[in-house]
Amino acid sequence: MSRKMIFKLVIDFIMTIIMIVLMGYQVTGNQLHEILGMTIFLLFILHCALNRIWFINLFNLFKNLKKNKVSLIWTLTNLLLMIDMLVLVVSSVMISRQVFAGLGISFNRFWAYLHEVCAYGGFIIMSIHLGFHWKMIMGGIKRSLHIQGDNVLRNICLKALALLMVIAGVKGSFDKGIGSKFIPAFSKAKAKATSDVLAADTSQNTKHDKKNSENRTFTETIQENQSLNDFLGSLTCTGCGKQCSLLSPRCNIGENQAATATTYYNSYDTSASESTNVTESTENTIILSNNDNSLLELFMDYVPIMGLYVAGTYYTLKFVNRRKKTE
């Protein structure tokens, strides 16, 4: 494998890792989230520069799209990913509270909604994009590991792993409410639908937990210069497993918790936190430990979801190519 190809794969791998980390806003916090967002955009520009031959041949590619439906879908996927990344960057600037805070742009829920849609949409499109290139990626890995020929047992294991990934990805998509991310959070119909689904699908024990969630109390430490938006952005709703940010709650429980957190923030005495007996090093250890656990859970949640679209795209292409050969 050439050095250029290895460099491309490394860039793609780093982008994939960052993309997954960006899905966990509550894990990274706002500042790191914004920095990583700008980082992945710069890496995306580098990715496009390394694959500039595709842009050069794009005009000729369009001429043959009608003859090849797979190339049409592949081209549309790439173009959608480009548009998604551009809108994602613009919306991130519009709702930025730290990196671009100097621009003095006031927070707008529409841009926040658009940013969320593009984030989850981009995650799915990027996964499909990986699926289109999965054969090339696996071929590069085989060559680098000097793996030659086909092995029946290895193929069976890989297909079984792909099947498990698809099953876990479907479950994870429902658990994370991926579909609901594309519905405006400020839609009253959505809030009602969400509460109806929760009411229909929850048992008596869950209803008891739901009641406790509505009466949630907060004991988090608020930093001296931490704004209300930053504080709410670091908290997630405990009404269900979707972990929606309290900065933009998606159900009545989340709205109640956000109101309670706001009251807690306004009445919090930052001077009291300075008199704690916990040392700075111990605090840092606790924070890192919590983030490590959350980061692990984040990857366990989103890697299968990504695998769902990668495997789905790869095996769909494989099926289409086999049908072409038999025709």
mmCIF file of C-alpha atoms in Angstrom, residues 2 11 33 45 47 56 64 67 74 84 88-89 102 117 131 134 158 166 204 225 231 269 271-272 279 281 293 299 310:
data_model
loop_
_atom_site.group_PDB
_atom_site.id
_atom_site.type_symbol
_atom_site.label_atom_id
_atom_site.label_comp_id
_atom_site.label_asym_id
_atom_site.label_seq_id
_atom_site.Cartn_x
_atom_site.Cartn_y
_atom_site.Cartn_z
ATOM 1 C CA SER A 2 1.346 3.433 -0.962
ATOM 2 C CA ILE A 11 -7.230 10.866 8.002
ATOM 3 C CA HIS A 33 -17.286 20.096 21.086
ATOM 4 C CA ILE A 45 -11.235 19.923 3.458
ATOM 5 C CA HIS A 47 -9.913 14.780 2.623
ATOM 6 C CA ILE A 56 -11.887 16.918 -11.652
ATOM 7 C CA ASN A 64 -22.569 8.386 -17.388
ATOM 8 C CA LYS A 67 -26.201 4.290 -17.285
ATOM 9 C CA TRP A 74 -22.569 7.231 -4.840
ATOM 10 C CA ASP A 84 -24.287 18.768 4.970
ATOM 11 C CA LEU A 88 -23.128 22.162 9.702
ATOM 12 C CA VAL A 89 -20.274 24.667 9.839
ATOM 13 C CA GLY A 102 -16.785 37.246 19.672
ATOM 14 C CA VAL A 117 -30.376 17.624 11.889
ATOM 15 C CA GLY A 131 -19.899 1.641 3.127
ATOM 16 C CA TRP A 134 -15.518 -0.485 2.549
ATOM 17 C CA LEU A 158 -16.967 -11.358 9.356
ATOM 18 C CA VAL A 166 -26.745 -4.475 12.124
ATOM 19 C CA GLN A 204 -45.832 1.003 36.056
ATOM 20 C CA ASN A 225 -17.727 31.974 34.887
ATOM 21 C CA PHE A 231 -24.687 24.720 32.454
ATOM 22 C CA ASP A 269 -23.614 30.380 45.377
ATOM 23 C CA SER A 271 -18.348 31.049 46.665
ATOM 24 C CA ALA A 272 -19.594 27.973 48.520
ATOM 25 C CA THR A 279 -8.289 18.812 46.327
ATOM 26 C CA SER A 281 -6.078 16.803 41.707
ATOM 27 C CA ASN A 293 -16.906 5.831 31.280
ATOM 28 C CA PHE A 299 -18.647 4.439 21.352
ATOM 29 C CA VAL A 310 -21.707 0.692 6.591
#
